[in-house]
mmCIF file of C-alpha atoms in Angstrom:
data_model
loop_
_atom_site.group_PDB
_atom_site.id
_atom_site.type_symbol
_atom_site.label_atom_id
_atom_site.label_comp_id
_atom_site.label_asym_id
_atom_site.label_seq_id
_atom_site.Cartn_x
_atom_site.Cartn_y
_atom_site.Cartn_z
ATOM 1 C CA ASP A 20 -24.446 -2.055 -27.859
ATOM 2 C CA THR A 21 -21.142 -1.837 -25.968
ATOM 3 C CA GLU A 22 -21.133 1.906 -25.511
ATOM 4 C CA VAL A 23 -21.442 4.224 -22.586
ATOM 5 C CA THR A 24 -22.932 7.459 -23.885
ATOM 6 C CA GLN A 25 -22.532 10.790 -22.147
ATOM 7 C CA THR A 26 -24.249 14.090 -22.862
ATOM 8 C CA PRO A 27 -23.403 16.844 -23.344
ATOM 9 C CA LYS A 28 -19.860 16.519 -24.661
ATOM 10 C CA HIS A 29 -19.010 20.065 -23.641
ATOM 11 C CA LEU A 30 -20.613 22.324 -21.050
ATOM 12 C CA VAL A 31 -19.841 25.869 -19.978
ATOM 13 C CA MET A 32 -21.717 27.065 -16.917
ATOM 14 C CA GLY A 33 -21.657 29.987 -14.529
ATOM 15 C CA MET A 34 -21.180 29.576 -10.823
ATOM 16 C CA THR A 35 -24.872 30.248 -10.159
ATOM 17 C CA ASN A 36 -26.202 27.860 -12.793
ATOM 18 C CA LYS A 37 -27.811 24.469 -12.333
ATOM 19 C CA LYS A 38 -27.012 21.851 -14.936
ATOM 20 C CA SER A 39 -27.036 18.086 -15.288
ATOM 21 C CA LEU A 40 -24.728 15.583 -16.905
ATOM 22 C CA LYS A 41 -26.266 12.424 -18.309
ATOM 23 C CA CYS A 42 -24.907 8.936 -18.857
ATOM 24 C CA GLU A 43 -26.556 5.942 -20.471
ATOM 25 C CA GLN A 44 -25.598 2.319 -21.054
ATOM 26 C CA HIS A 45 -27.538 -0.623 -22.421
ATOM 27 C CA MET A 46 -25.130 -3.427 -21.623
ATOM 28 C CA GLY A 47 -27.110 -4.606 -18.612
ATOM 29 C CA HIS A 48 -24.359 -3.431 -16.286
ATOM 30 C CA ARG A 49 -25.443 -3.063 -12.670
ATOM 31 C CA ALA A 50 -22.603 -0.814 -11.522
ATOM 32 C CA MET A 51 -22.169 2.745 -12.721
ATOM 33 C CA TYR A 52 -19.569 5.304 -11.760
ATOM 34 C CA TRP A 53 -18.771 8.988 -11.961
ATOM 35 C CA TYR A 54 -15.126 10.007 -12.228
ATOM 36 C CA LYS A 55 -13.536 13.432 -12.362
ATOM 37 C CA GLN A 56 -10.372 13.899 -14.403
ATOM 38 C CA LYS A 57 -8.224 16.992 -14.336
ATOM 39 C CA ALA A 58 -5.656 17.636 -17.067
ATOM 40 C CA LYS A 59 -2.648 15.302 -16.940
ATOM 41 C CA LYS A 60 -4.107 13.431 -13.957
ATOM 42 C CA PRO A 61 -5.736 10.013 -13.585
ATOM 43 C CA PRO A 62 -9.492 9.657 -13.180
ATOM 44 C CA GLU A 63 -10.632 10.164 -9.584
ATOM 45 C CA LEU A 64 -13.628 8.232 -8.348
ATOM 46 C CA MET A 65 -16.563 10.367 -7.193
ATOM 47 C CA PHE A 66 -19.592 8.092 -6.871
ATOM 48 C CA VAL A 67 -20.505 4.448 -7.322
ATOM 49 C CA TYR A 68 -23.987 3.111 -7.893
ATOM 50 C CA SER A 69 -24.639 -0.570 -7.458
ATOM 51 C CA TYR A 70 -28.063 -1.897 -8.447
ATOM 52 C CA GLU A 71 -29.300 1.697 -8.688
ATOM 53 C CA LYS A 72 -28.293 2.457 -5.117
ATOM 54 C CA LEU A 73 -25.528 4.824 -4.122
ATOM 55 C CA SER A 74 -22.879 2.677 -2.552
ATOM 56 C CA ILE A 75 -19.857 4.955 -2.471
ATOM 57 C CA ASN A 76 -19.489 8.711 -2.154
ATOM 58 C CA GLU A 77 -15.825 9.606 -2.098
ATOM 59 C CA SER A 78 -16.255 12.725 0.054
ATOM 60 C CA VAL A 79 -17.578 14.726 -2.865
ATOM 61 C CA PRO A 80 -18.949 18.228 -2.099
ATOM 62 C CA SER A 81 -22.725 18.516 -1.987
ATOM 63 C CA ARG A 82 -22.728 20.797 -5.026
ATOM 64 C CA PHE A 83 -22.435 17.516 -6.955
ATOM 65 C CA SER A 84 -25.567 15.402 -6.632
ATOM 66 C CA PRO A 85 -25.792 12.017 -8.361
ATOM 67 C CA GLU A 86 -28.975 10.272 -9.365
ATOM 68 C CA CYS A 87 -29.671 6.852 -10.829
ATOM 69 C CA PRO A 88 -33.244 6.824 -12.195
ATOM 70 C CA ASN A 89 -32.945 3.265 -13.506
ATOM 71 C CA SER A 90 -30.377 0.614 -14.294
ATOM 72 C CA SER A 91 -29.427 2.232 -17.620
ATOM 73 C CA LEU A 92 -29.201 5.882 -16.631
ATOM 74 C CA LEU A 93 -26.939 7.894 -14.380
ATOM 75 C CA ASN A 94 -27.144 11.639 -13.857
ATOM 76 C CA LEU A 95 -24.893 14.125 -12.136
ATOM 77 C CA HIS A 96 -26.638 17.296 -11.036
ATOM 78 C CA LEU A 97 -24.454 20.372 -10.689
ATOM 79 C CA HIS A 98 -25.220 23.469 -8.657
ATOM 80 C CA ALA A 99 -23.148 26.417 -7.483
ATOM 81 C CA LEU A 100 -19.912 25.021 -8.868
ATOM 82 C CA GLN A 101 -16.534 26.656 -8.521
ATOM 83 C CA PRO A 102 -13.979 27.307 -11.282
ATOM 84 C CA GLU A 103 -11.771 24.562 -9.808
ATOM 85 C CA ASP A 104 -14.541 22.081 -10.630
ATOM 86 C CA SER A 105 -13.693 22.511 -14.305
ATOM 87 C CA ALA A 106 -12.598 19.083 -15.530
ATOM 88 C CA LEU A 107 -13.501 16.116 -17.698
ATOM 89 C CA TYR A 108 -16.320 14.159 -16.064
ATOM 90 C CA LEU A 109 -16.301 10.516 -17.014
ATOM 91 C CA CYS A 110 -19.058 8.015 -16.555
ATOM 92 C CA ALA A 111 -18.243 4.319 -16.499
ATOM 93 C CA SER A 112 -20.086 1.054 -16.057
ATOM 94 C CA SER A 113 -19.198 -2.518 -15.243
ATOM 95 C CA PRO A 114 -21.239 -5.695 -14.818
ATOM 96 C CA TYR A 115 -20.873 -5.615 -11.024
ATOM 97 C CA THR A 116 -18.738 -3.860 -8.444
ATOM 98 C CA HIS A 117 -17.626 -6.827 -6.417
ATOM 99 C CA VAL A 118 -15.903 -8.913 -9.022
ATOM 100 C CA ASN A 119 -12.900 -8.270 -11.182
ATOM 101 C CA THR A 120 -14.339 -7.034 -14.434
ATOM 102 C CA GLU A 121 -13.664 -4.462 -17.075
ATOM 103 C CA ALA A 122 -15.028 -0.955 -16.667
ATOM 104 C CA PHE A 123 -16.276 0.772 -19.825
ATOM 105 C CA PHE A 124 -15.872 4.528 -19.972
ATOM 106 C CA GLY A 125 -17.988 7.091 -21.755
ATOM 107 C CA GLN A 126 -16.297 9.781 -23.810
ATOM 108 C CA GLY A 127 -16.769 12.291 -21.024
ATOM 109 C CA THR A 128 -18.254 15.736 -20.563
ATOM 110 C CA ARG A 129 -15.730 18.538 -20.595
ATOM 111 C CA LEU A 130 -17.024 21.019 -18.042
ATOM 112 C CA THR A 131 -15.861 24.599 -17.766
ATOM 113 C CA VAL A 132 -17.087 26.709 -14.849
ATOM 114 C CA VAL A 133 -16.792 30.449 -15.400
ATOM 115 C CA GLY B 29 -6.464 1.377 1.328
ATOM 116 C CA GLU B 30 -5.031 0.576 -2.080
ATOM 117 C CA ASN B 31 -2.273 2.747 -3.496
ATOM 118 C CA VAL B 32 -0.924 2.374 -7.030
ATOM 119 C CA GLU B 33 2.447 3.781 -8.044
ATOM 120 C CA GLN B 34 3.306 4.079 -11.746
ATOM 121 C CA HIS B 35 6.655 4.741 -13.418
ATOM 122 C CA PRO B 36 7.898 6.432 -15.487
ATOM 123 C CA SER B 37 5.681 9.496 -15.803
ATOM 124 C CA THR B 38 6.967 10.130 -19.333
ATOM 125 C CA LEU B 39 8.551 7.755 -21.811
ATOM 126 C CA SER B 40 9.926 8.544 -25.245
ATOM 127 C CA VAL B 41 10.938 5.769 -27.636
ATOM 128 C CA GLN B 42 11.847 5.424 -31.274
ATOM 129 C CA GLU B 43 9.378 3.734 -33.573
ATOM 130 C CA GLY B 44 9.991 0.000 -33.536
ATOM 131 C CA ASP B 45 11.525 -0.049 -30.076
ATOM 132 C CA SER B 46 9.883 -1.594 -27.021
ATOM 133 C CA ALA B 47 8.281 0.321 -24.183
ATOM 134 C CA VAL B 48 7.844 -0.873 -20.599
ATOM 135 C CA ILE B 49 5.710 0.759 -17.934
ATOM 136 C CA LYS B 50 5.764 -0.485 -14.353
ATOM 137 C CA CYS B 51 3.254 -0.282 -11.524
ATOM 138 C CA THR B 52 3.259 -1.366 -7.906
ATOM 139 C CA TYR B 53 0.271 -1.809 -5.643
ATOM 140 C CA SER B 54 -0.071 -1.983 -1.888
ATOM 141 C CA ASP B 55 -3.135 -4.132 -1.128
ATOM 142 C CA SER B 56 -2.371 -7.835 -1.428
ATOM 143 C CA ALA B 57 -6.131 -8.473 -1.707
ATOM 144 C CA SER B 58 -6.268 -6.724 -5.088
ATOM 145 C CA ASN B 59 -6.889 -9.276 -7.810
ATOM 146 C CA TYR B 60 -7.582 -7.389 -11.038
ATOM 147 C CA PHE B 61 -5.139 -5.169 -12.894
ATOM 148 C CA PRO B 62 -6.281 -3.410 -16.067
ATOM 149 C CA TRP B 63 -4.326 -1.090 -18.303
ATOM 150 C CA TYR B 64 -6.044 1.839 -19.977
ATOM 151 C CA LYS B 65 -4.875 3.922 -22.925
ATOM 152 C CA GLN B 66 -6.126 7.490 -23.160
ATOM 153 C CA GLU B 67 -5.479 9.573 -26.245
ATOM 154 C CA LEU B 68 -5.694 13.327 -25.983
ATOM 155 C CA GLY B 69 -9.280 14.445 -25.485
ATOM 156 C CA LYS B 70 -10.660 10.902 -25.543
ATOM 157 C CA ARG B 71 -11.961 8.367 -23.069
ATOM 158 C CA PRO B 72 -9.773 5.815 -21.298
ATOM 159 C CA GLN B 73 -9.969 2.525 -23.171
ATOM 160 C CA LEU B 74 -9.020 -0.855 -21.819
ATOM 161 C CA ILE B 75 -6.141 -2.367 -23.776
ATOM 162 C CA ILE B 76 -5.303 -5.394 -21.648
ATOM 163 C CA ASP B 77 -5.987 -6.732 -18.186
ATOM 164 C CA ILE B 78 -4.692 -9.498 -15.962
ATOM 165 C CA ARG B 79 -6.164 -11.330 -13.019
ATOM 166 C CA SER B 80 -4.209 -12.498 -10.026
ATOM 167 C CA ASN B 81 -4.347 -16.180 -10.954
ATOM 168 C CA VAL B 82 -2.279 -15.489 -14.102
ATOM 169 C CA GLY B 83 1.361 -14.421 -14.346
ATOM 170 C CA GLU B 84 1.429 -13.189 -17.909
ATOM 171 C CA LYS B 85 -0.969 -12.314 -20.695
ATOM 172 C CA LYS B 86 -0.271 -11.322 -24.260
ATOM 173 C CA ASP B 87 -2.336 -9.753 -27.014
ATOM 174 C CA GLN B 88 -0.402 -9.161 -30.235
ATOM 175 C CA ARG B 89 2.177 -6.418 -29.482
ATOM 176 C CA ILE B 90 0.972 -5.854 -25.925
ATOM 177 C CA ALA B 91 1.762 -7.989 -22.892
ATOM 178 C CA VAL B 92 1.272 -7.639 -19.174
ATOM 179 C CA THR B 93 3.168 -9.456 -16.421
ATOM 180 C CA LEU B 94 2.170 -9.771 -12.787
ATOM 181 C CA ASN B 95 4.350 -10.589 -9.805
ATOM 182 C CA LYS B 96 2.017 -11.103 -6.871
ATOM 183 C CA THR B 97 4.787 -11.662 -4.375
ATOM 184 C CA ALA B 98 6.439 -8.365 -5.176
ATOM 185 C CA LYS B 99 3.074 -6.690 -5.840
ATOM 186 C CA HIS B 100 4.034 -5.233 -9.148
ATOM 187 C CA PHE B 101 2.810 -5.521 -12.710
ATOM 188 C CA SER B 102 4.153 -4.217 -15.993
ATOM 189 C CA LEU B 103 2.948 -3.319 -19.465
ATOM 190 C CA HIS B 104 5.162 -4.242 -22.392
ATOM 191 C CA ILE B 105 4.610 -2.829 -25.869
ATOM 192 C CA THR B 106 6.798 -4.227 -28.625
ATOM 193 C CA GLU B 107 7.421 -2.806 -32.103
ATOM 194 C CA THR B 108 5.990 0.534 -31.064
ATOM 195 C CA GLN B 109 4.191 2.668 -33.617
ATOM 196 C CA PRO B 110 3.375 6.405 -33.607
ATOM 197 C CA GLU B 111 -0.291 5.579 -32.939
ATOM 198 C CA ASP B 112 0.774 4.020 -29.628
ATOM 199 C CA SER B 113 1.485 7.566 -28.411
ATOM 200 C CA ALA B 114 -0.933 8.279 -25.558
ATOM 201 C CA VAL B 115 -1.196 8.336 -21.785
ATOM 202 C CA TYR B 116 -1.309 4.877 -20.247
ATOM 203 C CA PHE B 117 -2.880 4.265 -16.842
ATOM 204 C CA CYS B 118 -2.470 1.155 -14.771
ATOM 205 C CA ALA B 119 -5.079 0.358 -12.154
ATOM 206 C CA ALA B 120 -5.796 -2.073 -9.380
ATOM 207 C CA ILE B 121 -9.104 -2.984 -7.917
ATOM 208 C CA LYS B 122 -9.702 -1.806 -4.371
ATOM 209 C CA PHE B 123 -12.126 -3.690 -2.197
ATOM 210 C CA GLY B 124 -14.121 -1.643 0.262
ATOM 211 C CA ARG B 125 -17.281 -2.222 2.230
ATOM 212 C CA ARG B 126 -19.358 -5.252 1.318
ATOM 213 C CA SER B 127 -16.514 -6.470 -0.905
ATOM 214 C CA GLN B 128 -17.229 -3.843 -3.539
ATOM 215 C CA GLY B 129 -14.319 -3.436 -5.889
ATOM 216 C CA ASN B 130 -13.416 -0.091 -7.399
ATOM 217 C CA LEU B 131 -10.547 0.897 -9.649
ATOM 218 C CA ILE B 132 -7.648 2.869 -8.225
ATOM 219 C CA PHE B 133 -5.506 4.390 -10.981
ATOM 220 C CA GLY B 134 -1.803 5.083 -11.190
ATOM 221 C CA LYS B 135 -0.772 8.614 -12.137
ATOM 222 C CA GLY B 136 -0.245 7.734 -15.780
ATOM 223 C CA THR B 137 2.641 7.475 -18.233
ATOM 224 C CA LYS B 138 2.805 9.709 -21.272
ATOM 225 C CA LEU B 139 4.280 7.594 -24.044
ATOM 226 C CA SER B 140 5.686 9.314 -27.126
ATOM 227 C CA VAL B 141 6.726 7.204 -30.107
ATOM 228 C CA LYS B 142 8.921 9.108 -32.526
ATOM 229 C CA PRO B 143 8.825 8.148 -36.205
#
């Protein structure tokens, strides 16, 4: 299995809602990432988990809360989002963070905040 | 920190022609340079990568060159086909605390191949 699977594929939520994005990989990768991608822009790194521990938080607002329940799963909990948070949220994984290796991306969750 | 510049932002070529996309990076410690292709509405997918101990790598119609001294690397696509139309992102690995490496992306190049 060489896939990174994200659910849901599309999500529409109100500014008072609480929702979660899910990501799963079974490649034995020990590094997992959340990226945010706005239209016509490159992916922007949000969070990095290394061996299930949060290692990097790129100054992301607290309305985004990541969680790594185990080495195969990565969640992104959303609460009180703003319309400008609408974007494609990409999960990725790689064998490790400290060596030069390929990152595999999931197909993304397209989030719309209304 | 690492900064990756990518040019051009848009590129239009005729089917069968070659396309070249160039990137520069700022951190001489970067040692991994992947190229991702992203079709509209889809995930970024790795198409080729190069490590700093190699100057050139080729995979069928796609090649990447790296000039460590000048800190730039380029993607070359020969015999372009309409299905090559997509946004291409270069990236460099940025090393932060505890030597953790994370990808820093260029702004992307929208390639259009006209039949």
